Amino acid sequence: MKHYLKSITLVILILPLFMLLSCETEKDVDVNSEIREAEESEHIAIESIDTTSDKIKIGFSMDTLEEERWLKDRDMFKEAVEALGAEVEILAANGNDAIQILHAETLIDQGVDVLVVVPYNAESTAAIVDKARLSDIKVISYDRLVKNADVDLYISFDNEQVGEMQARAITELVPKGKYVYIGGADTDNNAHLFKKGVFNILQPFIDQGDITVVYDQWTKDWTPLNAFKNMEEALIANNYEIDAVIAANDATAGGVIEALDALGLAGEIPVAGQDAELAAVQRIVDGTQTMTVYKPIKTLTDTAAALAVELAKGELVIGDRTINNGKYEVPSILLEPIAITKKNIDTIIADGFHSKEDIYRQKGN
Ligand code: GAL
């Protein structure tokens, strides 16, 4: 049976590959080899759903597993879905639109009851939602909003509030001076919300002439390397005179701090991040990062899993507010983030997000 399933799925996967290969351009060659790599590196876990069982089946299409937080999302979501007696198939697209669309098609063809999507690209993922709707499959936009599409539910944290928390913490320390803003990926709606939150707080300071934002740039694909390059550029353009940095997440804050470290400036300039990644919390303890924002992932995964199962049962899910995604008012749930500095690291430990031993571990151990 498993072999039979496997060959059907392979046909589903291979057919679009042939179609892509028949009109190959340079970009297609790249995409095709990335798809092959993804297949080879087991990102396509084609056998985890038993299509013969009558359990509710949830498909979880993720953008990436690059950052620590997404590994928690993956594991905790699986656990939450299974605790509800349903099953889940999880695919991660390595930050590639074509792969994510292919994954979604695979999940739809496998007959999942609900599709949960973390979009790599807020706009192009609308194609996934349209395909799911054609097969009567409900879609949850998870953590990141899919723009211009009829998603059934959006569940995330209050991302604008995340940015506000960052800017509040940094303006308390540096009420006057030259600021650098290292944004997230332009393709991710959250990056825009984080930035909006930051500028909600900075604007009055800017209007008074107390704060000048001397550098403000997106970071392609959220990578620490691109953030490092941005920070280098910001430092050079400003004669190495910077008073504070707000980075859109902990991965980019890591890149920023490496750039500062190369000049012996790590710990001299306040830096904000968000995600409460272990490395970031360790940097807070070391004094090279000022703050992060903790988003309790378990609350997100538990809520998303429960609502996915309700949607699969045909129940009405309304959320606690609506958010316009460019097409319509999407029923939404936004969870509360928590600002973390050296003073309240215990909050993260008490929640079991990171252990005390891990946080205070000596570097290199
Ligand atoms: C955002 C997410 C953040 C961060 C980032 C990079 O959408 O809200 O927590 O991890 O993506 O993947």
Tab-separated table of C-alpha atoms and ligand atoms in Angstrom:
chain	number	residue	atom	x	y	z
A	1	MET	CA	0.000	0.000	0.000
A	2	LYS	CA	2.758	2.366	0.963
A	3	HIS	CA	4.493	1.766	-2.399
A	4	TYR	CA	1.258	2.464	-4.218
A	5	LEU	CA	0.800	5.738	-2.327
A	6	LYS	CA	4.384	6.635	-2.927
A	7	SER	CA	4.143	6.168	-6.683
A	8	ILE	CA	0.942	8.209	-6.922
A	9	THR	CA	2.552	11.018	-4.973
A	10	LEU	CA	5.678	10.824	-7.073
A	11	VAL	CA	3.605	11.185	-10.241
A	12	ILE	CA	1.936	14.209	-8.684
A	13	LEU	CA	5.338	15.642	-7.879
A	14	ILE	CA	7.010	14.732	-11.128
A	15	LEU	CA	4.289	15.907	-13.535
A	16	PRO	CA	4.679	19.589	-12.720
A	17	LEU	CA	8.448	19.087	-12.928
A	18	PHE	CA	8.116	17.917	-16.541
A	19	MET	CA	5.918	20.881	-17.283
A	20	LEU	CA	8.497	23.195	-15.762
A	21	LEU	CA	11.382	21.510	-17.571
A	22	SER	CA	9.714	21.777	-20.966
A	23	CYS	CA	10.095	25.565	-20.937
A	24	GLU	CA	13.358	25.911	-19.052
A	25	THR	CA	14.893	29.315	-18.528
A	26	GLU	CA	17.861	30.011	-16.287
A	27	LYS	CA	15.526	30.724	-13.357
A	28	ASP	CA	13.609	27.496	-13.979
A	29	VAL	CA	16.845	25.528	-13.866
A	30	ASP	CA	17.524	26.997	-10.438
A	31	VAL	CA	14.018	26.276	-9.200
A	32	ASN	CA	14.067	22.724	-10.529
A	33	SER	CA	17.348	21.892	-8.889
A	34	GLU	CA	16.069	23.388	-5.645
A	35	ILE	CA	12.954	21.223	-5.882
A	36	ARG	CA	15.140	18.161	-6.441
A	37	GLU	CA	17.322	19.111	-3.494
A	38	ALA	CA	14.244	19.540	-1.331
A	39	GLU	CA	12.995	16.113	-2.363
A	40	GLU	CA	16.354	14.532	-1.679
A	41	SER	CA	16.753	16.200	1.688
A	42	GLU	CA	13.478	14.681	2.906
A	43	HIS	CA	11.627	17.987	2.967
A	44	ILE	CA	8.938	16.123	1.079
A	45	ALA	CA	7.715	13.640	3.644
A	46	ILE	CA	5.286	11.888	1.362
A	47	GLU	CA	4.361	8.964	3.563
A	48	SER	CA	3.390	10.516	6.835
A	49	ILE	CA	-0.332	10.741	6.062
A	50	ASP	CA	-2.267	7.528	5.843
A	51	THR	CA	-4.873	8.342	3.195
A	52	THR	CA	-6.915	5.279	4.155
A	53	SER	CA	-7.542	6.318	7.762
A	54	ASP	CA	-10.628	8.303	8.640
A	55	LYS	CA	-8.735	10.678	10.932
A	56	ILE	CA	-8.889	14.394	10.224
A	57	LYS	CA	-5.888	15.333	8.085
A	58	ILE	CA	-4.165	18.685	8.366
A	59	GLY	CA	-1.538	19.887	5.875
A	60	PHE	CA	1.083	22.302	7.269
A	61	SER	CA	2.946	24.151	4.519
A	62	MET	CA	5.851	26.081	6.024
A	63	ASP	CA	8.157	28.622	4.429
A	64	THR	CA	11.326	27.589	6.194
A	65	LEU	CA	12.868	25.673	9.066
A	66	GLU	CA	15.957	27.873	9.057
A	67	GLU	CA	15.207	29.657	12.301
A	68	GLU	CA	14.913	28.050	15.698
A	69	ARG	CA	11.353	29.286	16.173
A	70	TRP	CA	10.040	27.394	13.133
A	71	LEU	CA	11.399	24.106	14.505
A	72	LYS	CA	9.359	24.755	17.642
A	73	ASP	CA	6.306	25.600	15.522
A	74	ARG	CA	6.741	22.380	13.535
A	75	ASP	CA	7.159	20.100	16.560
A	76	MET	CA	4.558	21.726	18.801
A	77	PHE	CA	1.963	21.927	16.019
A	78	LYS	CA	2.414	18.218	15.252
A	79	GLU	CA	2.071	17.376	18.919
A	80	ALA	CA	-1.062	19.533	19.319
A	81	VAL	CA	-2.753	18.096	16.218
A	82	GLU	CA	-1.999	14.517	17.252
A	83	ALA	CA	-3.249	15.160	20.796
A	84	LEU	CA	-6.586	16.046	19.193
A	85	GLY	CA	-6.675	12.686	17.412
A	86	ALA	CA	-5.959	14.178	13.987
A	87	GLU	CA	-2.884	13.757	11.786
A	88	VAL	CA	-0.596	16.231	10.079
A	89	GLU	CA	1.732	16.281	7.101
A	90	ILE	CA	4.380	19.005	7.280
A	91	LEU	CA	6.404	20.347	4.357
A	92	ALA	CA	8.908	23.215	4.435
A	93	ALA	CA	9.818	25.076	1.251
A	94	ASN	CA	13.288	26.465	2.044
A	95	GLY	CA	12.215	30.002	1.196
A	96	ASN	CA	11.146	29.163	-2.332
A	97	ASP	CA	7.800	30.165	-3.853
A	98	ALA	CA	7.714	27.452	-6.500
A	99	ILE	CA	8.441	24.733	-3.952
A	100	GLN	CA	5.826	26.050	-1.550
A	101	ILE	CA	3.160	26.040	-4.266
A	102	LEU	CA	4.178	22.512	-5.294
A	103	HIS	CA	3.983	21.391	-1.650
A	104	ALA	CA	0.512	22.869	-1.277
A	105	GLU	CA	-0.643	21.100	-4.454
A	106	THR	CA	0.737	17.836	-3.058
A	107	LEU	CA	-1.132	18.300	0.216
A	108	ILE	CA	-4.348	19.239	-1.587
A	109	ASP	CA	-4.041	16.187	-3.840
A	110	GLN	CA	-3.507	14.006	-0.764
A	111	GLY	CA	-6.926	15.124	0.416
A	112	VAL	CA	-6.072	17.076	3.553
A	113	ASP	CA	-9.148	18.515	5.264
A	114	VAL	CA	-7.506	21.813	6.187
A	115	LEU	CA	-4.380	23.541	4.935
A	116	VAL	CA	-2.326	25.627	7.367
A	117	VAL	CA	0.118	27.932	5.580
A	118	VAL	CA	3.106	29.993	6.718
A	119	PRO	CA	3.620	31.946	3.491
A	120	TYR	CA	7.125	32.647	2.213
A	121	ASN	CA	5.698	35.333	-0.016
A	122	ALA	CA	2.561	37.084	1.237
A	123	GLU	CA	1.321	37.828	-2.279
A	124	SER	CA	2.163	34.769	-4.391
A	125	THR	CA	0.816	32.355	-1.783
A	126	ALA	CA	-2.663	33.566	-2.743
A	127	ALA	CA	-2.402	30.999	-5.573
A	128	ILE	CA	-2.281	28.241	-2.929
A	129	VAL	CA	-5.431	29.526	-1.250
A	130	ASP	CA	-7.251	29.690	-4.581
A	131	LYS	CA	-6.304	26.076	-5.369
A	132	ALA	CA	-7.383	24.888	-1.925
A	133	ARG	CA	-10.755	26.595	-2.270
A	134	LEU	CA	-11.336	24.870	-5.614
A	135	SER	CA	-11.067	21.581	-3.685
A	136	ASP	CA	-13.224	22.893	-0.801
A	137	ILE	CA	-10.303	22.875	1.602
A	138	LYS	CA	-10.274	25.515	4.336
A	139	VAL	CA	-7.074	27.526	4.796
A	140	ILE	CA	-5.499	29.005	7.926
A	141	SER	CA	-2.892	31.724	7.489
A	142	TYR	CA	-0.420	30.887	10.251
A	143	ASP	CA	1.784	33.560	11.868
A	144	ARG	CA	2.055	35.449	8.546
A	145	LEU	CA	-0.882	36.860	6.613
A	146	VAL	CA	-1.552	35.712	3.056
A	147	LYS	CA	-2.527	38.851	1.152
A	148	ASN	CA	-5.344	39.177	-1.384
A	149	ALA	CA	-6.842	35.738	-0.835
A	150	ASP	CA	-9.930	34.207	0.796
A	151	VAL	CA	-8.209	32.630	3.785
A	152	ASP	CA	-10.645	31.336	6.397
A	153	LEU	CA	-8.636	32.396	9.428
A	154	TYR	CA	-5.465	34.294	10.305
A	155	ILE	CA	-3.766	33.440	13.577
A	156	SER	CA	-0.642	35.202	14.764
A	157	PHE	CA	0.786	37.501	17.416
A	158	ASP	CA	0.105	41.206	17.535
A	159	ASN	CA	3.070	41.978	15.315
A	160	GLU	CA	2.638	45.739	15.352
A	161	GLN	CA	2.844	45.528	19.134
A	162	VAL	CA	6.097	43.561	18.767
A	163	GLY	CA	7.657	46.513	16.928
A	164	GLU	CA	6.257	48.957	19.493
A	165	MET	CA	7.819	46.944	22.328
A	166	GLN	CA	11.204	47.021	20.602
A	167	ALA	CA	11.138	50.767	20.004
A	168	ARG	CA	9.835	51.522	23.501
A	169	ALA	CA	12.686	49.571	25.101
A	170	ILE	CA	15.335	51.246	22.953
A	171	THR	CA	13.978	54.825	23.175
A	172	GLU	CA	13.997	54.505	26.967
A	173	LEU	CA	17.752	53.931	26.751
A	174	VAL	CA	18.470	56.236	23.813
A	175	PRO	CA	15.883	59.058	23.641
A	176	LYS	CA	18.087	61.067	21.293
A	177	GLY	CA	20.456	60.015	18.545
A	178	LYS	CA	21.084	58.206	15.289
A	179	TYR	CA	19.010	55.065	14.782
A	180	VAL	CA	19.420	52.206	12.315
A	181	TYR	CA	16.413	50.101	11.352
A	182	ILE	CA	17.233	46.652	9.956
A	183	GLY	CA	13.934	45.377	8.584
A	184	GLY	CA	12.836	41.842	7.831
A	185	ALA	CA	12.050	40.336	4.416
A	186	ASP	CA	10.005	42.678	2.269
A	187	THR	CA	8.003	39.659	1.026
A	188	ASP	CA	6.705	38.886	4.553
A	189	ASN	CA	3.694	40.879	5.756
A	190	ASN	CA	4.979	40.600	9.335
A	191	ALA	CA	8.088	42.578	8.394
A	192	HIS	CA	5.812	45.476	7.449
A	193	LEU	CA	3.833	45.181	10.696
A	194	PHE	CA	6.990	45.073	12.848
A	195	LYS	CA	8.275	48.168	11.074
A	196	LYS	CA	4.964	49.991	11.464
A	197	GLY	CA	5.026	49.307	15.201
A	198	VAL	CA	8.596	50.599	15.513
A	199	PHE	CA	7.789	53.824	13.694
A	200	ASN	CA	4.567	54.352	15.724
A	201	ILE	CA	6.882	54.892	18.691
A	202	LEU	CA	9.821	56.576	16.912
A	203	GLN	CA	7.772	59.149	14.979
A	204	PRO	CA	7.163	61.644	17.822
A	205	PHE	CA	10.902	61.547	18.616
A	206	ILE	CA	11.701	62.052	14.928
A	207	ASP	CA	9.220	64.968	14.725
A	208	GLN	CA	10.865	66.636	17.721
A	209	GLY	CA	14.233	66.297	16.018
A	210	ASP	CA	15.559	64.048	18.797
A	211	ILE	CA	15.938	60.870	16.765
A	212	THR	CA	17.153	60.560	13.183
A	213	VAL	CA	16.785	57.264	11.360
A	214	VAL	CA	20.011	57.266	9.386
A	215	TYR	CA	19.546	53.843	7.772
A	216	ASP	CA	16.409	51.842	7.058
A	217	GLN	CA	16.595	48.742	4.879
A	218	TRP	CA	14.782	45.401	4.377
A	219	THR	CA	16.799	42.191	4.827
A	220	LYS	CA	16.290	39.753	1.971
A	221	ASP	CA	14.979	36.400	3.263
A	222	TRP	CA	15.655	37.456	6.876
A	223	THR	CA	19.194	36.047	6.738
A	224	PRO	CA	21.834	37.039	9.329
A	225	LEU	CA	24.343	37.415	6.471
A	226	ASN	CA	22.205	40.000	4.673
A	227	ALA	CA	21.612	41.795	7.980
A	228	PHE	CA	25.375	41.791	8.576
A	229	LYS	CA	25.916	43.405	5.159
A	230	ASN	CA	23.176	45.976	5.833
A	231	MET	CA	24.722	46.868	9.165
A	232	GLU	CA	28.185	47.230	7.622
A	233	GLU	CA	26.705	49.543	5.018
A	234	ALA	CA	24.916	51.570	7.730
A	235	LEU	CA	28.113	51.933	9.740
A	236	ILE	CA	30.244	52.981	6.771
A	237	ALA	CA	27.619	55.450	5.484
A	238	ASN	CA	27.457	57.077	8.923
A	239	ASN	CA	31.119	57.238	9.734
A	240	TYR	CA	30.672	54.497	12.377
A	241	GLU	CA	28.552	56.877	14.460
A	242	ILE	CA	25.366	55.030	15.362
A	243	ASP	CA	23.525	55.262	18.682
A	244	ALA	CA	20.955	52.435	18.480
A	245	VAL	CA	19.784	49.579	16.262
A	246	ILE	CA	16.376	47.951	15.977
A	247	ALA	CA	16.451	44.679	14.035
A	248	ALA	CA	13.263	42.958	12.886
A	249	ASN	CA	14.103	39.628	14.546
A	250	ASP	CA	16.802	37.831	16.475
A	251	ALA	CA	18.384	36.291	13.369
A	252	THR	CA	18.935	39.745	11.862
A	253	ALA	CA	19.984	41.112	15.287
A	254	GLY	CA	22.640	38.361	15.291
A	255	GLY	CA	23.998	39.652	11.953
A	256	VAL	CA	23.961	43.218	13.291
A	257	ILE	CA	25.859	42.241	16.441
A	258	GLU	CA	28.495	40.385	14.409
A	259	ALA	CA	29.054	43.507	12.326
A	260	LEU	CA	29.380	45.562	15.520
A	261	ASP	CA	31.666	42.945	17.057
A	262	ALA	CA	34.040	43.152	14.088
A	263	LEU	CA	34.606	46.795	15.097
A	264	GLY	CA	34.747	46.145	18.824
A	265	LEU	CA	31.357	47.852	19.224
A	266	ALA	CA	29.233	44.884	20.383
A	267	GLY	CA	27.674	45.784	23.717
A	268	GLU	CA	28.370	49.496	23.154
A	269	ILE	CA	25.227	50.162	21.108
A	270	PRO	CA	21.739	49.011	22.165
A	271	VAL	CA	20.266	46.415	19.769
A	272	ALA	CA	16.702	45.054	19.779
A	273	GLY	CA	15.498	41.817	18.197
A	274	GLN	CA	12.490	39.523	18.603
A	275	ASP	CA	11.657	35.759	18.762
A	276	ALA	CA	13.462	34.993	22.044
A	277	GLU	CA	15.824	32.626	20.208
A	278	LEU	CA	18.268	30.891	22.518
A	279	ALA	CA	21.282	32.649	20.934
A	280	ALA	CA	19.566	36.024	21.420
A	281	VAL	CA	18.717	35.346	25.054
A	282	GLN	CA	22.354	34.316	25.591
A	283	ARG	CA	23.440	37.596	23.975
A	284	ILE	CA	21.140	39.461	26.369
A	285	VAL	CA	22.863	37.725	29.279
A	286	ASP	CA	26.263	38.595	27.745
A	287	GLY	CA	25.198	42.220	27.249
A	288	THR	CA	25.559	42.399	23.459
A	289	GLN	CA	21.789	42.450	22.761
A	290	THR	CA	19.456	44.702	24.736
A	291	MET	CA	16.091	43.026	24.394
A	292	THR	CA	14.016	40.511	22.493
A	293	VAL	CA	10.303	39.798	22.282
A	294	TYR	CA	8.968	36.442	23.422
A	295	LYS	CA	6.031	35.073	21.458
A	296	PRO	CA	4.677	31.981	23.253
A	297	ILE	CA	4.719	29.555	20.322
A	298	LYS	CA	2.839	26.868	22.229
A	299	THR	CA	-0.219	29.094	22.555
A	300	LEU	CA	-0.044	29.699	18.811
A	301	THR	CA	0.326	26.027	17.885
A	302	ASP	CA	-2.331	24.838	20.347
A	303	THR	CA	-4.852	27.435	19.170
A	304	ALA	CA	-4.103	26.836	15.491
A	305	ALA	CA	-4.388	23.055	15.890
A	306	ALA	CA	-7.705	23.299	17.770
A	307	LEU	CA	-9.174	25.677	15.200
A	308	ALA	CA	-7.885	23.635	12.266
A	309	VAL	CA	-9.708	20.603	13.661
A	310	GLU	CA	-12.880	22.683	14.195
A	311	LEU	CA	-12.725	23.940	10.608
A	312	ALA	CA	-12.217	20.374	9.396
A	313	LYS	CA	-15.402	19.381	11.238
A	314	GLY	CA	-17.264	22.133	9.417
A	315	GLU	CA	-17.651	24.293	12.525
A	316	LEU	CA	-17.788	28.054	12.251
A	317	VAL	CA	-14.619	29.812	13.417
A	318	ILE	CA	-14.938	33.562	13.833
A	319	GLY	CA	-11.772	34.815	15.595
A	320	ASP	CA	-11.671	37.837	17.894
A	321	ARG	CA	-11.318	40.551	15.231
A	322	THR	CA	-11.011	40.930	11.475
A	323	ILE	CA	-7.999	42.129	9.505
A	324	ASN	CA	-8.135	43.347	5.939
A	325	ASN	CA	-5.745	41.395	3.692
A	326	GLY	CA	-6.401	43.516	0.607
A	327	LYS	CA	-9.264	41.303	-0.496
A	328	TYR	CA	-11.512	40.996	2.515
A	329	GLU	CA	-11.835	41.198	6.290
A	330	VAL	CA	-10.188	37.984	7.460
A	331	PRO	CA	-11.405	36.542	10.799
A	332	SER	CA	-8.300	36.815	12.955
A	333	ILE	CA	-6.782	35.971	16.309
A	334	LEU	CA	-3.787	37.952	17.549
A	335	LEU	CA	-1.903	36.701	20.602
A	336	GLU	CA	0.035	38.851	23.072
A	337	PRO	CA	3.819	39.157	22.787
A	338	ILE	CA	6.031	39.783	25.842
A	339	ALA	CA	9.069	42.117	25.919
A	340	ILE	CA	12.173	40.482	27.424
A	341	THR	CA	15.261	42.162	28.863
A	342	LYS	CA	17.895	40.913	31.300
A	343	LYS	CA	15.431	41.663	34.111
A	344	ASN	CA	12.652	39.223	33.165
A	345	ILE	CA	14.444	36.322	31.441
A	346	ASP	CA	12.802	34.098	34.079
A	347	THR	CA	9.493	34.461	32.207
A	348	ILE	CA	10.937	32.410	29.352
A	349	ILE	CA	12.402	29.822	31.704
A	350	ALA	CA	9.139	29.494	33.676
A	351	ASP	CA	7.304	28.858	30.407
A	352	GLY	CA	9.757	26.094	29.473
A	353	PHE	CA	10.734	27.935	26.270
A	354	HIS	CA	14.450	27.664	27.137
A	355	SER	CA	16.098	26.056	30.125
A	356	LYS	CA	18.160	28.004	32.623
A	357	GLU	CA	21.136	25.701	31.860
A	358	ASP	CA	20.947	26.465	28.131
A	359	ILE	CA	20.638	30.200	28.649
A	360	TYR	CA	23.511	30.526	31.115
A	361	ARG	CA	25.699	27.904	29.436
A	362	GLN	CA	29.246	29.135	28.796
A	363	LYS	CA	29.914	29.778	25.114
A	364	GLY	CA	31.415	26.790	23.340
A	365	ASN	CA	30.001	24.256	25.831
B	1	GAL	C1	8.377	36.372	10.745
B	1	GAL	C2	8.082	35.793	12.084
B	1	GAL	C3	9.258	35.960	12.974
B	1	GAL	C4	10.577	35.572	12.309
B	1	GAL	C5	10.633	35.847	10.823
B	1	GAL	C6	11.711	35.125	10.070
B	1	GAL	O1	7.280	36.304	9.919
B	1	GAL	O2	6.967	36.397	12.692
B	1	GAL	O3	9.010	35.295	14.180
B	1	GAL	O4	10.988	34.326	12.654
B	1	GAL	O5	9.429	35.636	10.188
B	1	GAL	O6	11.392	33.810	9.766
